[in-house]
């Protein structure tokens, strides 16, 4: 009998020590993941680990609460909101500046846009995200043309050459090399966009209202990539267009404006004595700094009575 108790005691002791060792190892692993892992200094993964640990605890108890799922959903909503509004702040302001520059430089486009906006809206409170604003076709054309001429991210979309390599213009490029063409260069290629250095919103309208045929319009649409393309395309492109539509419509309805006639009125323009590619006074000048840096434009505004 005593031998039985001795064996039982040893067996229970082994289970106890094994359980303690397993718990210590698990705790050590969790602490490492939360505080010492290379990604631990970034808050999002750390907070997600705490949430996952809480979810695992309730799952072990057989009591999976809905609030765990809601916590993840709230976190995702906050993350998406920050990404769409903060990350797109600089690029949207660049496009807005470009659009105002081109409208100030091209009186015919400004007058045509003013006629469209002021015929559809009487007061600024009527400007909303409804079909009336969406049906302002010339406004859409002005925004698309501004994005074409002055893309807020105009640098190359780099892609890695796949197995077997590729040939471009007779030049062989091995597998693994990065290749790319600047968005600005594509948008100023006359094969895709006739008169590429002219501000022509009509190129984005229907064949009836525009100046190009349907075949040319299809080519232009395929080459138009201000928000990049594929899986790396800008997530906030629809929000950006919505912001630009509402902002420009409100400005045109509330004010008459023009490029400043003072000494700084040419800020943002190209100059005849500028470097190669910066000699066009009718093109809003951008500077590649991940996104596009800019200077100007400087406008003079006059409030319209009754708005």
CSV table of N, CA and C in Angstrom, one decimal, residues 92-249:
chain,number,residue,atom,x,y,z
A,92,UNK,N,-4.7,65.4,-51.4
A,92,UNK,CA,-5.9,66.1,-51.8
A,92,UNK,C,-5.6,67.6,-51.9
A,93,UNK,N,-4.8,68.1,-51.0
A,93,UNK,CA,-4.5,69.6,-51.0
A,93,UNK,C,-3.8,69.9,-52.3
A,94,UNK,N,-2.9,69.0,-52.7
A,94,UNK,CA,-2.1,69.2,-54.0
A,94,UNK,C,-3.1,69.3,-55.2
A,95,UNK,N,-4.0,68.3,-55.2
A,95,UNK,CA,-5.0,68.3,-56.3
A,95,UNK,C,-5.8,69.5,-56.3
A,96,UNK,N,-6.3,70.0,-55.1
A,96,UNK,CA,-7.1,71.2,-55.0
A,96,UNK,C,-6.3,72.4,-55.5
A,97,UNK,N,-5.1,72.5,-55.1
A,97,UNK,CA,-4.2,73.6,-55.5
A,97,UNK,C,-4.1,73.6,-57.1
A,98,UNK,N,-3.8,72.4,-57.6
A,98,UNK,CA,-3.7,72.3,-59.1
A,98,UNK,C,-5.0,72.7,-59.8
A,99,UNK,N,-6.1,72.2,-59.3
A,99,UNK,CA,-7.4,72.6,-60.0
A,99,UNK,C,-7.6,74.1,-60.0
A,100,UNK,N,-7.4,74.7,-58.8
A,100,UNK,CA,-7.6,76.2,-58.7
A,100,UNK,C,-6.6,76.9,-59.6
A,101,UNK,N,-5.4,76.4,-59.7
A,101,UNK,CA,-4.4,77.0,-60.6
A,101,UNK,C,-4.9,76.9,-62.1
A,102,UNK,N,-5.3,75.8,-62.5
A,102,UNK,CA,-5.7,75.6,-63.9
A,102,UNK,C,-7.0,76.4,-64.2
A,103,UNK,N,-7.9,76.5,-63.3
A,103,UNK,CA,-9.1,77.2,-63.5
A,103,UNK,C,-8.8,78.7,-63.6
A,104,UNK,N,-7.8,79.2,-62.7
A,104,UNK,CA,-7.4,80.6,-62.8
A,104,UNK,C,-6.6,80.9,-64.1
A,105,UNK,N,-5.9,79.9,-64.6
A,105,UNK,CA,-5.1,80.2,-65.8
A,105,UNK,C,-6.0,80.0,-67.1
A,106,UNK,N,-7.1,79.3,-67.0
A,106,UNK,CA,-7.9,79.0,-68.2
A,106,UNK,C,-9.3,79.6,-68.1
A,107,UNK,N,-9.5,80.8,-68.5
A,107,UNK,CA,-10.7,81.5,-68.3
A,107,UNK,C,-11.9,80.8,-68.9
A,108,UNK,N,-11.8,80.2,-70.1
A,108,UNK,CA,-12.9,79.5,-70.7
A,108,UNK,C,-13.4,78.3,-69.8
A,109,UNK,N,-12.4,77.6,-69.2
A,109,UNK,CA,-12.8,76.5,-68.4
A,109,UNK,C,-13.5,77.0,-67.1
A,110,UNK,N,-12.9,78.1,-66.5
A,110,UNK,CA,-13.5,78.6,-65.3
A,110,UNK,C,-14.9,79.1,-65.6
A,111,UNK,N,-15.2,79.8,-66.7
A,111,UNK,CA,-16.5,80.3,-67.0
A,111,UNK,C,-17.5,79.2,-67.2
A,112,UNK,N,-17.0,78.1,-67.9
A,112,UNK,CA,-17.9,77.0,-68.2
A,112,UNK,C,-18.3,76.3,-66.9
A,113,UNK,N,-17.3,76.1,-66.0
A,113,UNK,CA,-17.5,75.4,-64.7
A,113,UNK,C,-18.5,76.3,-63.9
A,114,UNK,N,-18.2,77.6,-63.8
A,114,UNK,CA,-19.1,78.5,-63.0
A,114,UNK,C,-20.5,78.4,-63.5
A,115,UNK,N,-20.7,78.4,-64.8
A,115,UNK,CA,-22.0,78.3,-65.4
A,115,UNK,C,-22.7,77.0,-65.0
A,116,UNK,N,-22.0,75.9,-65.0
A,116,UNK,CA,-22.6,74.6,-64.5
A,116,UNK,C,-23.0,74.6,-63.1
A,117,UNK,N,-22.0,75.0,-62.2
A,117,UNK,CA,-22.3,75.0,-60.8
A,117,UNK,C,-23.4,76.0,-60.4
A,118,UNK,N,-23.4,77.2,-60.9
A,118,UNK,CA,-24.3,78.2,-60.5
A,118,UNK,C,-25.7,78.0,-61.1
A,119,UNK,N,-25.8,77.1,-62.1
A,119,UNK,CA,-27.1,76.8,-62.6
A,119,UNK,C,-27.8,75.6,-61.9
A,120,UNK,N,-27.0,74.9,-61.1
A,120,UNK,CA,-27.5,73.7,-60.4
A,120,UNK,C,-27.7,74.0,-58.9
A,121,UNK,N,-27.0,74.9,-58.4
A,121,UNK,CA,-27.1,75.2,-56.9
A,121,UNK,C,-27.3,76.7,-56.7
A,122,UNK,N,-28.3,77.1,-55.8
A,122,UNK,CA,-28.5,78.5,-55.5
A,122,UNK,C,-27.7,78.9,-54.3
A,123,UNK,N,-27.7,78.0,-53.2
A,123,UNK,CA,-26.9,78.4,-52.0
A,123,UNK,C,-26.0,77.2,-51.7
A,124,UNK,N,-25.0,77.4,-50.9
A,124,UNK,CA,-24.0,76.4,-50.7
A,124,UNK,C,-24.5,75.2,-49.9
A,125,UNK,N,-25.6,75.4,-49.1
A,125,UNK,CA,-26.1,74.3,-48.3
A,125,UNK,C,-26.8,73.3,-49.2
A,126,UNK,N,-27.0,73.6,-50.5
A,126,UNK,CA,-27.6,72.6,-51.4
A,126,UNK,C,-26.6,71.6,-51.9
A,127,UNK,N,-25.3,72.0,-51.7
A,127,UNK,CA,-24.3,71.1,-52.3
A,127,UNK,C,-24.1,69.9,-51.3
A,128,UNK,N,-24.5,68.7,-51.8
A,128,UNK,CA,-24.4,67.5,-51.0
A,128,UNK,C,-24.0,66.4,-51.8
A,129,UNK,N,-23.8,65.2,-51.2
A,129,UNK,CA,-23.4,64.0,-52.0
A,129,UNK,C,-24.6,63.3,-52.6
A,130,UNK,N,-25.3,64.0,-53.5
A,130,UNK,CA,-26.4,63.5,-54.1
A,130,UNK,C,-26.2,63.5,-55.7
A,131,UNK,N,-27.2,63.1,-56.4
A,131,UNK,CA,-27.0,63.0,-57.8
A,131,UNK,C,-26.8,64.3,-58.5
A,132,UNK,N,-27.2,65.4,-57.9
A,132,UNK,CA,-27.0,66.7,-58.5
A,132,UNK,C,-25.5,67.0,-58.6
A,133,UNK,N,-24.8,66.8,-57.5
A,133,UNK,CA,-23.3,67.0,-57.6
A,133,UNK,C,-22.7,66.0,-58.5
A,134,UNK,N,-23.1,64.8,-58.4
A,134,UNK,CA,-22.5,63.7,-59.3
A,134,UNK,C,-22.7,64.0,-60.8
A,135,UNK,N,-23.8,64.7,-61.1
A,135,UNK,CA,-24.1,65.0,-62.5
A,135,UNK,C,-23.5,66.3,-63.0
A,136,UNK,N,-22.6,66.9,-62.2
A,136,UNK,CA,-21.8,68.0,-62.6
A,136,UNK,C,-20.6,67.5,-63.4
A,137,UNK,N,-20.9,67.2,-64.7
A,137,UNK,CA,-19.9,66.5,-65.5
A,137,UNK,C,-18.7,67.3,-65.8
A,138,UNK,N,-18.9,68.6,-66.0
A,138,UNK,CA,-17.7,69.5,-66.3
A,138,UNK,C,-16.8,69.6,-65.1
A,139,UNK,N,-17.4,69.6,-63.9
A,139,UNK,CA,-16.6,69.6,-62.7
A,139,UNK,C,-15.8,68.4,-62.6
A,140,UNK,N,-16.4,67.2,-62.9
A,140,UNK,CA,-15.6,66.0,-62.9
A,140,UNK,C,-14.4,66.1,-63.9
A,141,UNK,N,-14.7,66.6,-65.0
A,141,UNK,CA,-13.7,66.8,-66.1
A,141,UNK,C,-12.5,67.6,-65.6
A,142,UNK,N,-12.8,68.7,-64.9
A,142,UNK,CA,-11.8,69.6,-64.4
A,142,UNK,C,-10.9,68.9,-63.3
A,143,UNK,N,-11.5,68.1,-62.5
A,143,UNK,CA,-10.8,67.4,-61.5
A,143,UNK,C,-9.9,66.3,-62.1
A,144,UNK,N,-10.5,65.5,-63.0
A,144,UNK,CA,-9.7,64.5,-63.7
A,144,UNK,C,-8.5,65.1,-64.5
A,145,UNK,N,-8.8,66.2,-65.1
A,145,UNK,CA,-7.7,66.8,-65.9
A,145,UNK,C,-6.6,67.4,-65.0
A,146,UNK,N,-7.0,67.9,-63.9
A,146,UNK,CA,-6.0,68.4,-62.9
A,146,UNK,C,-5.1,67.3,-62.4
A,147,UNK,N,-5.8,66.1,-62.1
A,147,UNK,CA,-5.0,65.0,-61.7
A,147,UNK,C,-4.1,64.4,-62.8
A,148,UNK,N,-4.6,64.5,-64.0
A,148,UNK,CA,-3.7,64.1,-65.1
A,148,UNK,C,-2.5,65.0,-65.3
A,149,UNK,N,-2.7,66.3,-65.3
A,149,UNK,CA,-1.6,67.2,-65.5
A,149,UNK,C,-0.6,67.3,-64.4
A,150,UNK,N,-1.2,67.2,-63.2
A,150,UNK,CA,-0.3,67.4,-61.9
A,150,UNK,C,-0.7,66.3,-60.9
A,151,UNK,N,-0.3,65.0,-61.2
A,151,UNK,CA,-0.6,63.9,-60.3
A,151,UNK,C,0.1,64.2,-58.9
A,152,UNK,N,-0.7,64.1,-57.8
A,152,UNK,CA,-0.1,64.3,-56.5
A,152,UNK,C,1.0,63.3,-56.1
A,153,UNK,N,1.0,62.1,-56.8
A,153,UNK,CA,2.1,61.2,-56.6
A,153,UNK,C,2.5,60.8,-58.0
A,154,UNK,N,3.5,61.5,-58.6
A,154,UNK,CA,3.8,61.4,-60.0
A,154,UNK,C,5.0,60.5,-60.3
A,155,UNK,N,5.6,59.8,-59.2
A,155,UNK,CA,6.8,59.0,-59.4
A,155,UNK,C,6.4,57.6,-60.0
A,156,UNK,N,7.4,56.8,-60.1
A,156,UNK,CA,7.2,55.5,-60.8
A,156,UNK,C,6.4,54.5,-59.9
A,157,UNK,N,5.7,53.6,-60.5
A,157,UNK,CA,5.1,52.5,-59.9
A,157,UNK,C,6.0,51.3,-60.1
A,158,UNK,N,6.9,51.0,-59.2
A,158,UNK,CA,7.9,50.0,-59.4
A,158,UNK,C,7.3,48.6,-59.3
A,159,UNK,N,7.7,47.8,-60.2
A,159,UNK,CA,7.3,46.4,-60.3
A,159,UNK,C,8.5,45.5,-60.5
A,160,UNK,N,8.5,44.3,-59.9
A,160,UNK,CA,9.6,43.4,-60.0
A,160,UNK,C,9.4,42.5,-61.2
A,161,UNK,N,10.5,42.3,-62.0
A,161,UNK,CA,10.4,41.5,-63.2
A,161,UNK,C,10.3,40.0,-62.7
A,162,UNK,N,9.4,39.3,-63.3
A,162,UNK,CA,9.2,37.9,-62.9
A,162,UNK,C,10.2,36.9,-63.5
A,163,UNK,N,10.0,35.6,-63.3
A,163,UNK,CA,10.9,34.6,-63.8
A,163,UNK,C,11.0,34.6,-65.3
A,164,UNK,N,12.2,34.4,-65.8
A,164,UNK,CA,12.4,34.5,-67.2
A,164,UNK,C,12.8,35.8,-67.8
A,165,UNK,N,12.6,36.9,-67.0
A,165,UNK,CA,13.0,38.2,-67.4
A,165,UNK,C,12.0,38.7,-68.4
A,166,UNK,N,12.3,39.9,-69.0
A,166,UNK,CA,11.4,40.5,-70.0
A,166,UNK,C,12.3,41.4,-70.9
A,167,UNK,N,11.7,41.8,-72.0
A,167,UNK,CA,12.4,42.7,-72.9
A,167,UNK,C,11.6,43.9,-73.2
A,168,UNK,N,12.2,45.1,-73.0
A,168,UNK,CA,11.5,46.4,-73.2
A,168,UNK,C,12.3,47.2,-74.2
A,169,UNK,N,11.7,47.5,-75.4
A,169,UNK,CA,12.4,48.3,-76.4
A,169,UNK,C,13.7,47.6,-76.8
A,170,UNK,N,13.7,46.2,-76.9
A,170,UNK,CA,14.9,45.5,-77.3
A,170,UNK,C,15.9,45.3,-76.2
A,171,UNK,N,15.6,45.8,-75.0
A,171,UNK,CA,16.6,45.7,-73.9
A,171,UNK,C,16.1,44.6,-72.9
A,172,UNK,N,17.0,43.6,-72.7
A,172,UNK,CA,16.6,42.5,-71.8
A,172,UNK,C,16.8,42.9,-70.4
A,173,UNK,N,15.8,42.6,-69.6
A,173,UNK,CA,15.9,42.9,-68.1
A,173,UNK,C,15.7,41.6,-67.4
A,174,UNK,N,16.7,41.2,-66.6
A,174,UNK,CA,16.7,39.9,-65.9
A,174,UNK,C,15.6,39.9,-64.8
A,175,UNK,N,15.3,38.7,-64.4
A,175,UNK,CA,14.4,38.4,-63.3
A,175,UNK,C,14.9,39.1,-62.0
A,176,UNK,N,13.9,39.7,-61.3
A,176,UNK,CA,14.3,40.3,-60.0
A,176,UNK,C,14.6,41.7,-60.0
A,177,UNK,N,14.8,42.3,-61.2
A,177,UNK,CA,15.1,43.7,-61.4
A,177,UNK,C,13.8,44.5,-61.2
A,178,UNK,N,13.9,45.7,-60.7
A,178,UNK,CA,12.7,46.6,-60.6
A,178,UNK,C,12.6,47.5,-61.8
A,179,UNK,N,11.4,47.6,-62.4
A,179,UNK,CA,11.1,48.5,-63.5
A,179,UNK,C,9.9,49.4,-63.2
A,180,UNK,N,9.9,50.5,-63.8
A,180,UNK,CA,8.8,51.4,-63.6
A,180,UNK,C,8.8,52.6,-64.5
A,181,UNK,N,7.7,53.2,-64.7
A,181,UNK,CA,7.6,54.5,-65.5
A,181,UNK,C,6.8,55.5,-64.6
A,182,UNK,N,7.3,56.7,-64.6
A,182,UNK,CA,6.6,57.7,-63.8
A,182,UNK,C,5.2,58.0,-64.3
A,183,UNK,N,4.3,58.2,-63.3
A,183,UNK,CA,2.9,58.5,-63.7
A,183,UNK,C,2.8,59.8,-64.4
A,184,UNK,N,3.6,60.8,-64.0
A,184,UNK,CA,3.7,62.0,-64.7
A,184,UNK,C,4.0,61.8,-66.2
A,185,UNK,N,5.0,61.0,-66.5
A,185,UNK,CA,5.4,60.7,-67.9
A,185,UNK,C,4.3,60.1,-68.7
A,186,UNK,N,3.6,59.1,-68.1
A,186,UNK,CA,2.5,58.5,-68.8
A,186,UNK,C,1.4,59.5,-69.1
A,187,UNK,N,1.1,60.3,-68.1
A,187,UNK,CA,0.0,61.3,-68.3
A,187,UNK,C,0.3,62.4,-69.3
A,188,UNK,N,1.6,62.5,-69.7
A,188,UNK,CA,2.0,63.5,-70.6
A,188,UNK,C,2.5,62.9,-71.9
A,189,UNK,N,2.1,61.7,-72.2
A,189,UNK,CA,2.4,61.0,-73.4
A,189,UNK,C,1.3,61.4,-74.5
A,190,UNK,N,1.8,62.0,-75.6
A,190,UNK,CA,0.8,62.4,-76.6
A,190,UNK,C,0.1,61.3,-77.3
A,191,UNK,N,0.6,60.1,-77.2
A,191,UNK,CA,-0.1,58.9,-77.8
A,191,UNK,C,-1.4,58.6,-77.0
A,192,UNK,N,-1.4,58.9,-75.7
A,192,UNK,CA,-2.5,58.6,-74.9
A,192,UNK,C,-3.4,59.8,-74.7
A,193,UNK,N,-2.7,61.0,-74.6
A,193,UNK,CA,-3.5,62.2,-74.3
A,193,UNK,C,-3.0,63.3,-75.4
A,194,UNK,N,-3.8,63.5,-76.4
A,194,UNK,CA,-3.4,64.6,-77.4
A,194,UNK,C,-3.3,65.9,-76.7
A,195,UNK,N,-2.4,66.7,-77.1
A,195,UNK,CA,-2.1,68.0,-76.5
A,195,UNK,C,-1.9,67.9,-75.0
A,196,UNK,N,-0.9,67.1,-74.6
A,196,UNK,CA,-0.8,66.7,-73.2
A,196,UNK,C,-0.5,67.8,-72.3
A,197,UNK,N,0.1,68.9,-72.8
A,197,UNK,CA,0.4,70.0,-71.9
A,197,UNK,C,-0.6,71.1,-71.8
A,198,UNK,N,-1.8,70.8,-72.4
A,198,UNK,CA,-2.9,71.8,-72.4
A,198,UNK,C,-4.0,71.3,-71.4
A,199,UNK,N,-4.6,72.2,-70.7
A,199,UNK,CA,-5.7,71.8,-69.7
A,199,UNK,C,-7.0,71.8,-70.5
A,200,UNK,N,-7.5,70.5,-70.7
A,200,UNK,CA,-8.7,70.3,-71.5
A,200,UNK,C,-9.6,69.4,-70.8
A,201,UNK,N,-10.5,69.9,-69.9
A,201,UNK,CA,-11.4,69.1,-69.2
A,201,UNK,C,-12.4,68.3,-70.2
A,202,UNK,N,-12.6,68.8,-71.4
A,202,UNK,CA,-13.5,68.2,-72.3
A,202,UNK,C,-13.0,66.8,-72.7
A,203,UNK,N,-11.8,66.5,-72.5
A,203,UNK,CA,-11.3,65.2,-72.9
A,203,UNK,C,-11.9,64.1,-72.1
A,204,UNK,N,-12.5,64.4,-70.9
A,204,UNK,CA,-13.1,63.4,-70.0
A,204,UNK,C,-14.6,63.4,-70.2
A,205,UNK,N,-15.2,64.2,-71.1
A,205,UNK,CA,-16.6,64.2,-71.2
A,205,UNK,C,-17.0,63.2,-72.3
A,206,UNK,N,-18.3,63.1,-72.6
A,206,UNK,CA,-18.8,62.2,-73.6
A,206,UNK,C,-18.4,62.6,-75.0
A,207,UNK,N,-18.5,61.8,-75.9
A,207,UNK,CA,-18.0,62.1,-77.3
A,207,UNK,C,-18.8,63.3,-77.9
A,208,UNK,N,-20.0,63.5,-77.4
A,208,UNK,CA,-20.8,64.6,-77.9
A,208,UNK,C,-20.3,65.9,-77.4
A,209,UNK,N,-19.9,66.0,-76.1
A,209,UNK,CA,-19.4,67.2,-75.5
A,209,UNK,C,-17.9,67.4,-75.6
A,210,UNK,N,-17.2,66.3,-75.7
A,210,UNK,CA,-15.7,66.3,-75.7
A,210,UNK,C,-15.1,66.6,-77.1
A,211,UNK,N,-13.8,66.5,-77.2
A,211,UNK,CA,-13.2,66.8,-78.5
A,211,UNK,C,-12.5,65.6,-79.0
A,212,UNK,N,-12.6,64.4,-78.3
A,212,UNK,CA,-11.9,63.2,-78.8
A,212,UNK,C,-13.0,62.1,-79.1
A,213,UNK,N,-12.6,61.2,-79.9
A,213,UNK,CA,-13.5,60.1,-80.3
A,213,UNK,C,-13.5,59.1,-79.2
A,214,UNK,N,-14.4,58.1,-79.3
A,214,UNK,CA,-14.5,57.1,-78.3
A,214,UNK,C,-13.3,56.2,-78.2
A,215,UNK,N,-12.6,55.9,-79.3
A,215,UNK,CA,-11.4,55.1,-79.3
A,215,UNK,C,-10.3,55.8,-78.5
A,216,UNK,N,-10.2,57.1,-78.8
A,216,UNK,CA,-9.1,57.8,-78.1
A,216,UNK,C,-9.4,57.9,-76.6
A,217,UNK,N,-10.7,58.1,-76.3
A,217,UNK,CA,-11.2,58.2,-74.9
A,217,UNK,C,-10.8,56.9,-74.1
A,218,UNK,N,-11.0,55.7,-74.8
A,218,UNK,CA,-10.7,54.4,-74.2
A,218,UNK,C,-9.2,54.3,-73.9
A,219,UNK,N,-8.4,54.8,-74.8
A,219,UNK,CA,-6.9,54.7,-74.6
A,219,UNK,C,-6.6,55.6,-73.5
A,220,UNK,N,-7.1,56.8,-73.4
A,220,UNK,CA,-6.8,57.7,-72.3
A,220,UNK,C,-7.2,57.1,-70.9
A,221,UNK,N,-8.4,56.5,-70.9
A,221,UNK,CA,-8.9,55.9,-69.6
A,221,UNK,C,-7.9,54.8,-69.2
A,222,UNK,N,-7.4,54.0,-70.1
A,222,UNK,CA,-6.5,52.9,-69.7
A,222,UNK,C,-5.2,53.4,-69.2
A,223,UNK,N,-4.8,54.6,-69.7
A,223,UNK,CA,-3.5,55.1,-69.3
A,223,UNK,C,-3.6,56.1,-68.1
A,224,UNK,N,-4.8,56.3,-67.6
A,224,UNK,CA,-5.0,57.3,-66.6
A,224,UNK,C,-4.9,56.6,-65.2
A,225,UNK,N,-3.8,56.9,-64.5
A,225,UNK,CA,-3.5,56.2,-63.2
A,225,UNK,C,-3.1,57.1,-62.1
A,226,UNK,N,-3.8,58.2,-61.8
A,226,UNK,CA,-3.3,59.1,-60.8
A,226,UNK,C,-3.3,58.5,-59.4
A,227,UNK,N,-4.2,57.4,-59.2
A,227,UNK,CA,-4.2,56.8,-57.9
A,227,UNK,C,-3.5,55.4,-57.9
A,228,UNK,N,-2.6,55.2,-58.9
A,228,UNK,CA,-1.9,54.0,-59.1
A,228,UNK,C,-2.9,53.0,-59.6
A,229,UNK,N,-2.5,51.7,-59.6
A,229,UNK,CA,-3.4,50.7,-60.2
A,229,UNK,C,-3.1,49.3,-59.5
A,230,UNK,N,-4.1,48.4,-59.7
A,230,UNK,CA,-3.9,47.1,-59.1
A,230,UNK,C,-4.1,47.0,-57.6
A,231,UNK,N,-3.4,46.1,-57.0
A,231,UNK,CA,-3.6,45.9,-55.6
A,231,UNK,C,-3.0,47.0,-54.7
A,232,UNK,N,-2.1,47.8,-55.3
A,232,UNK,CA,-1.5,49.0,-54.6
A,232,UNK,C,-2.3,50.3,-54.9
A,233,UNK,N,-3.4,50.2,-55.5
A,233,UNK,CA,-4.1,51.5,-55.8
A,233,UNK,C,-4.6,52.2,-54.5
A,234,UNK,N,-4.7,53.5,-54.6
A,234,UNK,CA,-5.0,54.3,-53.4
A,234,UNK,C,-6.4,53.9,-52.8
A,235,UNK,N,-6.4,53.6,-51.5
A,235,UNK,CA,-7.7,53.2,-50.9
A,235,UNK,C,-8.7,54.3,-50.8
A,236,UNK,N,-8.1,55.5,-50.7
A,236,UNK,CA,-9.0,56.7,-50.4
A,236,UNK,C,-9.4,57.5,-51.7
A,237,UNK,N,-9.3,56.8,-52.8
A,237,UNK,CA,-9.5,57.6,-54.1
A,237,UNK,C,-11.0,58.1,-54.2
A,238,UNK,N,-11.9,57.3,-53.7
A,238,UNK,CA,-13.3,57.8,-53.8
A,238,UNK,C,-13.6,58.9,-52.8
A,239,UNK,N,-13.0,58.8,-51.6
A,239,UNK,CA,-13.2,59.9,-50.7
A,239,UNK,C,-12.5,61.2,-51.2
A,240,UNK,N,-11.3,61.0,-51.8
A,240,UNK,CA,-10.6,62.2,-52.4
A,240,UNK,C,-11.5,62.9,-53.4
A,241,UNK,N,-12.0,62.1,-54.4
A,241,UNK,CA,-12.9,62.7,-55.4
A,241,UNK,C,-14.1,63.4,-54.8
A,242,UNK,N,-14.7,62.8,-53.8
A,242,UNK,CA,-15.8,63.4,-53.1
A,242,UNK,C,-15.5,64.7,-52.5
A,243,UNK,N,-14.3,64.7,-51.8
A,243,UNK,CA,-13.9,66.0,-51.1
A,243,UNK,C,-13.6,67.1,-52.2
A,244,UNK,N,-13.0,66.7,-53.3
A,244,UNK,CA,-12.7,67.7,-54.3
A,244,UNK,C,-14.0,68.2,-55.0
A,245,UNK,N,-14.9,67.4,-55.2
A,245,UNK,CA,-16.2,67.8,-55.8
A,245,UNK,C,-16.9,68.8,-55.0
A,246,UNK,N,-17.0,68.5,-53.7
A,246,UNK,CA,-17.8,69.4,-52.8
A,246,UNK,C,-17.0,70.7,-52.6
A,247,UNK,N,-15.7,70.6,-52.4
A,247,UNK,CA,-14.9,71.8,-52.1
A,247,UNK,C,-14.9,72.8,-53.3
A,248,UNK,N,-14.6,72.3,-54.5
A,248,UNK,CA,-14.5,73.2,-55.6
A,248,UNK,C,-15.9,73.7,-56.0
A,249,UNK,N,-16.9,72.9,-55.9
A,249,UNK,CA,-18.3,73.4,-56.1
A,249,UNK,C,-18.6,74.6,-55.2
